[in-house]
CSV table of N, CA, C and O in Angstrom, one decimal:
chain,number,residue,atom,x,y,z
A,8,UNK,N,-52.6,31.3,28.7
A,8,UNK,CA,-53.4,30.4,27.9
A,8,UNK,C,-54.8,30.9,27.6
A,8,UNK,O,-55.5,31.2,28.6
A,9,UNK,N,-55.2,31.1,26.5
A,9,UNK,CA,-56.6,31.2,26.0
A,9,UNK,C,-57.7,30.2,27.2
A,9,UNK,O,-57.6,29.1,27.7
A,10,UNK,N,-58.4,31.2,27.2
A,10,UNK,CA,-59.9,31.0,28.2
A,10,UNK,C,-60.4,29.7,27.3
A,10,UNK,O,-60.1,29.7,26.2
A,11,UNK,N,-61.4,28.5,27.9
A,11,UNK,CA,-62.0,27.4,26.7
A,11,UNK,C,-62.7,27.1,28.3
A,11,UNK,O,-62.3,27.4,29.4
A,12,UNK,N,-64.2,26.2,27.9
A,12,UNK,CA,-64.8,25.6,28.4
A,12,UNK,C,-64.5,24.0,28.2
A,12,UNK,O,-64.4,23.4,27.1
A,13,UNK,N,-64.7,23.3,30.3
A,13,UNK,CA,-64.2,22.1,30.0
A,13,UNK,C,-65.2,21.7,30.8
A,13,UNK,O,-65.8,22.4,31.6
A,14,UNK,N,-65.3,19.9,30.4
A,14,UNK,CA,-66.6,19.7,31.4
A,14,UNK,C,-66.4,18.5,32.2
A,14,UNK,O,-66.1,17.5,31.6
A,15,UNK,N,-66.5,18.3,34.0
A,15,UNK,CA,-65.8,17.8,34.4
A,15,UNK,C,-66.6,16.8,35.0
A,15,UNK,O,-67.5,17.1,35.8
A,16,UNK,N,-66.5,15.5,34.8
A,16,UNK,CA,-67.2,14.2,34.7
A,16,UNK,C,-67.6,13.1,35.5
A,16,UNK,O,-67.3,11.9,35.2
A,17,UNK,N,-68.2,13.5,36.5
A,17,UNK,CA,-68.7,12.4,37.6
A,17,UNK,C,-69.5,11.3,37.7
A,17,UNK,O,-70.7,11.6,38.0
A,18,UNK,N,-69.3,10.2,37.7
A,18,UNK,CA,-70.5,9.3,37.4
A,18,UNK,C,-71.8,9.8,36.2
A,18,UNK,O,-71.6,9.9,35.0
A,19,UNK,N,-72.7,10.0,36.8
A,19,UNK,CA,-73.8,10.7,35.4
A,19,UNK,C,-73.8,12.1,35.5
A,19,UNK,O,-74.3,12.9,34.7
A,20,UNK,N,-73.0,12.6,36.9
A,20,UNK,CA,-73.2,14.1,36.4
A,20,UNK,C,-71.8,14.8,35.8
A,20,UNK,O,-70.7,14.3,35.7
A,21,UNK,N,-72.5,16.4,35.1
A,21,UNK,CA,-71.4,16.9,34.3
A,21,UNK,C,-71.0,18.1,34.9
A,21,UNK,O,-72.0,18.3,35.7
A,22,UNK,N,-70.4,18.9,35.0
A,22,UNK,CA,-69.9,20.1,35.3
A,22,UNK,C,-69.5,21.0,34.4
A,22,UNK,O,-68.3,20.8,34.1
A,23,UNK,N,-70.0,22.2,33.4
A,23,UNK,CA,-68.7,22.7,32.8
A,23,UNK,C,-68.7,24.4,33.5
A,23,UNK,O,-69.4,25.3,34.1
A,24,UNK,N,-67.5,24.1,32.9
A,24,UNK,CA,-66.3,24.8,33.9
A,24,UNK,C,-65.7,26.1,32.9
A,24,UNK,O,-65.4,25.5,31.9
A,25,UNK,N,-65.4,27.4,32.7
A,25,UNK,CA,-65.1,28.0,32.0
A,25,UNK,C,-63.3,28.3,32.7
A,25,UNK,O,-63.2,29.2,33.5
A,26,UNK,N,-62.3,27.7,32.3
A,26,UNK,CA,-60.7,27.9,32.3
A,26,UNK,C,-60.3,28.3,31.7
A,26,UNK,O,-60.7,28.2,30.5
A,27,UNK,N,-58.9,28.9,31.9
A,27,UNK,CA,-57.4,28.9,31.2
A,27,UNK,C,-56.5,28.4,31.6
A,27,UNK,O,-55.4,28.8,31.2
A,28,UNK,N,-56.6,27.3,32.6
A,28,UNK,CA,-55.8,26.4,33.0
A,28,UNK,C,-55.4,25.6,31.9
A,28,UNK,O,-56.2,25.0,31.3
A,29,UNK,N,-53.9,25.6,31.5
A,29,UNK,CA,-53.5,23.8,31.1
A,29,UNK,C,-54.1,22.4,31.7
A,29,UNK,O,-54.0,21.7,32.7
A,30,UNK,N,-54.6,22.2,30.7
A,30,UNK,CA,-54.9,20.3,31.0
A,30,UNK,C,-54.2,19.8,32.5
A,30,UNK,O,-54.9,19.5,33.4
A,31,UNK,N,-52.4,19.7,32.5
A,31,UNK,CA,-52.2,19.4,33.3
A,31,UNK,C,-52.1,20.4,34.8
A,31,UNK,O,-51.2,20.4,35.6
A,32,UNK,N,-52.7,20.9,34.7
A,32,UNK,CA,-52.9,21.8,36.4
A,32,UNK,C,-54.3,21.3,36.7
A,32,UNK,O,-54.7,21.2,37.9
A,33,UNK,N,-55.1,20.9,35.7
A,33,UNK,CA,-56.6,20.8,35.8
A,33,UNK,C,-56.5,18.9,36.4
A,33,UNK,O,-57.2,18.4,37.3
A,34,UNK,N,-55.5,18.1,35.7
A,34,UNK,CA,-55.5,16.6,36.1
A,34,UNK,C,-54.7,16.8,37.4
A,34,UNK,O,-55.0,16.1,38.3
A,35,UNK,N,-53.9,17.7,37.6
A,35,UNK,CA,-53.1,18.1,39.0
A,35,UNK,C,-54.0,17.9,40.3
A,35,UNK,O,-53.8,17.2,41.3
A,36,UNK,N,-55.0,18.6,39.9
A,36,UNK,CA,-56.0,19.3,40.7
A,36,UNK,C,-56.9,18.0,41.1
A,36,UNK,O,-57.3,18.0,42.2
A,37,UNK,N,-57.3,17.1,40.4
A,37,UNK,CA,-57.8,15.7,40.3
A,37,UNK,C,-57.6,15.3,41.4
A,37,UNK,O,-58.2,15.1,42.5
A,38,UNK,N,-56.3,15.2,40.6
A,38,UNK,CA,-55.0,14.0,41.5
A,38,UNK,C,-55.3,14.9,43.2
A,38,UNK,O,-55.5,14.2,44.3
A,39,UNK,N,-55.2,15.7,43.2
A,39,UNK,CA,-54.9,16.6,44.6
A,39,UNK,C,-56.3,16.0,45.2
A,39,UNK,O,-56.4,15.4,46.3
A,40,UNK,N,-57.5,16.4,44.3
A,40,UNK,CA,-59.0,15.7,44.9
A,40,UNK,C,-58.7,14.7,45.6
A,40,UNK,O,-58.8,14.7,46.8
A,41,UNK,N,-58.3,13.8,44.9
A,41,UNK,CA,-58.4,12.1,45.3
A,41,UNK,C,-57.5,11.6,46.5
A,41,UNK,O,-57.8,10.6,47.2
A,42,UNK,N,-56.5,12.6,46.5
A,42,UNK,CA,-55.7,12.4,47.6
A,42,UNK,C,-56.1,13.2,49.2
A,42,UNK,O,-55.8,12.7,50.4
A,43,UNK,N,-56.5,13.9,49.0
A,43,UNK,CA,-56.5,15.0,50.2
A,43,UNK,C,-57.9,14.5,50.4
A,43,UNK,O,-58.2,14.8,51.6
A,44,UNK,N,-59.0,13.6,49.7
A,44,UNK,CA,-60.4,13.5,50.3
A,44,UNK,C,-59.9,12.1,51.1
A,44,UNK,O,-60.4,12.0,52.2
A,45,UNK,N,-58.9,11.0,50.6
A,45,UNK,CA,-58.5,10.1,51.6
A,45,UNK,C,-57.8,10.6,52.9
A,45,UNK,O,-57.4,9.7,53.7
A,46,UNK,N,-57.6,11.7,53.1
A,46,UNK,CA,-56.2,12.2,54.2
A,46,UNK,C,-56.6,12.7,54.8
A,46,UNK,O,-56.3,12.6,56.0
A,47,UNK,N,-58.2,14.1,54.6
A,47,UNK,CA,-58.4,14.9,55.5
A,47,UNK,C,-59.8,15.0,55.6
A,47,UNK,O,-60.3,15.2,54.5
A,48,UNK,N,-60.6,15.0,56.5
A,48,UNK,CA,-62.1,15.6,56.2
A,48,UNK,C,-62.5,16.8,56.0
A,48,UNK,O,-62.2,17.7,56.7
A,49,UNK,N,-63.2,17.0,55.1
A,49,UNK,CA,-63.2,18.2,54.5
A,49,UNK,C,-64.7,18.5,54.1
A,49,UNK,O,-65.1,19.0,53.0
A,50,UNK,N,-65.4,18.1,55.2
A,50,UNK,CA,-67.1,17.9,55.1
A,50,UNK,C,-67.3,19.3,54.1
A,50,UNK,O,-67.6,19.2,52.9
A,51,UNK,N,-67.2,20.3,54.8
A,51,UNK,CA,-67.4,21.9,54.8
A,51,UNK,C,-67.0,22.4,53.0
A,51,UNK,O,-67.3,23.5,52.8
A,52,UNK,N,-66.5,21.7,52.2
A,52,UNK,CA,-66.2,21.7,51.0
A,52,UNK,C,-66.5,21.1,50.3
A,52,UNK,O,-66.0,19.9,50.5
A,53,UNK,N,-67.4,21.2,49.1
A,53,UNK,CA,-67.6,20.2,47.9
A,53,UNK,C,-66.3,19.8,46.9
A,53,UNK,O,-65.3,20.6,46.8
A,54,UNK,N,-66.3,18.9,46.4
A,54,UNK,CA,-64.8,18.3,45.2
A,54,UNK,C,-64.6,19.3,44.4
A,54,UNK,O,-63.5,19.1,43.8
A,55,UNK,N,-65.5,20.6,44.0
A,55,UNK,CA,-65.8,21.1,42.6
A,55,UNK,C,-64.9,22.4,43.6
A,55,UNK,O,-63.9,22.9,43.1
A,56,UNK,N,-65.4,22.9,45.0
A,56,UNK,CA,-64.8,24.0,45.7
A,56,UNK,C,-63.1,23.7,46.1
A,56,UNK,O,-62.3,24.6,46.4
A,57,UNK,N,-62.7,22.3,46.0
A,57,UNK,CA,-61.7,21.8,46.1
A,57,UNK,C,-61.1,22.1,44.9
A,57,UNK,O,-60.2,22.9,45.0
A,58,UNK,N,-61.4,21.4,43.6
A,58,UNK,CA,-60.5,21.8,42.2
A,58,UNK,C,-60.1,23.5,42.6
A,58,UNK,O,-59.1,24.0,42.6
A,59,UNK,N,-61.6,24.1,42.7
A,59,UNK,CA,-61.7,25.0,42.2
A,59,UNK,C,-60.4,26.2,42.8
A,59,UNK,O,-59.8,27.1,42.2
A,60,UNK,N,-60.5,25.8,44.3
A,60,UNK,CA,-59.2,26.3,45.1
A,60,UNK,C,-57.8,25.9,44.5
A,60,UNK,O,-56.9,26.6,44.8
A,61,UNK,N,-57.7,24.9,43.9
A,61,UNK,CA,-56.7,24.1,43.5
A,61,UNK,C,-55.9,25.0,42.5
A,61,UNK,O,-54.9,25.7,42.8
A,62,UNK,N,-56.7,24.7,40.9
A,62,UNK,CA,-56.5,25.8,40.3
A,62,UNK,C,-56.5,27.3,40.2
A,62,UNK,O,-56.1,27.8,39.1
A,63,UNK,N,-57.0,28.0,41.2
A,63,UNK,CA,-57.4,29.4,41.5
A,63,UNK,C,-56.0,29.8,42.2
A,63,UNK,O,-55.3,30.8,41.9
A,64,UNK,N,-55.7,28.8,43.2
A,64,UNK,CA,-54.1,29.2,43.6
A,64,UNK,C,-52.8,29.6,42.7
A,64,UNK,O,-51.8,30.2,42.9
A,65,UNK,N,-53.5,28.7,41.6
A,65,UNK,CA,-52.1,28.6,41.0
A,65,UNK,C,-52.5,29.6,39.4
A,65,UNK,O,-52.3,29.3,38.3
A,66,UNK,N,-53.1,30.9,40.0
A,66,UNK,CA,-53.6,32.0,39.3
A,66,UNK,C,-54.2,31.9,37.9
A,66,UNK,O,-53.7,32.5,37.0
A,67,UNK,N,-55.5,30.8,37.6
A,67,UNK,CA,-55.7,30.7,36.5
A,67,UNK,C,-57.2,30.8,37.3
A,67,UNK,O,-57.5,30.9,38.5
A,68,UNK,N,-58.2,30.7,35.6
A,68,UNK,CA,-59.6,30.9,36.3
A,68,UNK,C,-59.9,29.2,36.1
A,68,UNK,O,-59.4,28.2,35.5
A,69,UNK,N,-61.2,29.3,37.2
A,69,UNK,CA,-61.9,28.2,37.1
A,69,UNK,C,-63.5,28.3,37.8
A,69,UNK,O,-63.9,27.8,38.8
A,70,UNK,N,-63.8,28.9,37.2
A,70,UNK,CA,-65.7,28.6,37.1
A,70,UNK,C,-66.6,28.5,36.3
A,70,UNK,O,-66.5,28.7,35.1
A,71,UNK,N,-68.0,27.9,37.2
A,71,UNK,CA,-69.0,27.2,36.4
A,71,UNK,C,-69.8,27.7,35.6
A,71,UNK,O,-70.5,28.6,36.0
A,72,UNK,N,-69.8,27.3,34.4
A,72,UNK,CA,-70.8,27.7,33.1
A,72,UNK,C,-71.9,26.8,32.9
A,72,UNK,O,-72.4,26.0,33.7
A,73,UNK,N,-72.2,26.9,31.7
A,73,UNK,CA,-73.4,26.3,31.3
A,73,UNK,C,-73.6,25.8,29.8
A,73,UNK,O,-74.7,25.6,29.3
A,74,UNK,N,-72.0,25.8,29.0
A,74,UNK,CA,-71.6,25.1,28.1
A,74,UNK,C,-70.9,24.1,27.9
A,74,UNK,O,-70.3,23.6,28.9
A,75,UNK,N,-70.6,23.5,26.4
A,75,UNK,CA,-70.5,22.6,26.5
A,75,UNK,C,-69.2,22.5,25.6
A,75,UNK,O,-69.1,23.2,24.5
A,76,UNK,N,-68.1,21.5,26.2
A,76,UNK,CA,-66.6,21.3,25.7
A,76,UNK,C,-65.6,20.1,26.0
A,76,UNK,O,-66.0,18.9,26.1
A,77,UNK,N,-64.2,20.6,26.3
A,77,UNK,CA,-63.7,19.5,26.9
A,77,UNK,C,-63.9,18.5,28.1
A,77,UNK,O,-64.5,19.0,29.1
A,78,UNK,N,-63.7,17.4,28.2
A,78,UNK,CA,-64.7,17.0,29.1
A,78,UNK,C,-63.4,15.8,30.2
A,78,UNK,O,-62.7,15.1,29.4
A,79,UNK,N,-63.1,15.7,31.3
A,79,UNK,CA,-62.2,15.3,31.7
A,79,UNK,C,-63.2,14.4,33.2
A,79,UNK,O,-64.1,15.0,33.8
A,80,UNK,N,-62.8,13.3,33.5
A,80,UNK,CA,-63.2,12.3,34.4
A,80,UNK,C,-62.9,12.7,35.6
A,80,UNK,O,-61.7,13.0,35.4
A,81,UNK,N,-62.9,12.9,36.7
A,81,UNK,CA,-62.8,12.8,37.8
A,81,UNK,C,-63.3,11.6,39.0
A,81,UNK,O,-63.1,11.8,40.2
């Protein structure tokens, strides 16, 4: 999949993120946040080092830029 910047959406802050993940590996990865922050403590990691492992396993890129694009809720 073509490389695109997405921007990932927390309360008032924004994240963008330079991928070539599919949409759904990136909502995967969410979903995985939301779950694994209720199950395990994970002081030692931010949510953003979380996606970021998420998608990085599953051999696509995912890091932080400084433009501006798709934009997805977390």
């Amino acid at each position: 999949m073509e490389e695109r910047v997405i921007v990932l959406k927390c309360w008032e802050s924004k994240t963008y993120v330079r991928t070539d993940a599919p949409s759904g590996i990136i909502e995967e990865a969410i979903d995985y946040l939301n779950e694994i922050r209720e199950e395990e403590d994970l002081e030692d990691l931010s949510d953003f080092e979380i996606v970021q492992k998420y998608v990085e396993d599953r051999q696509y890129t995912f890091e932080e830029t400084e433009e501006d694009c798709e934009e997805y809720w977390w």
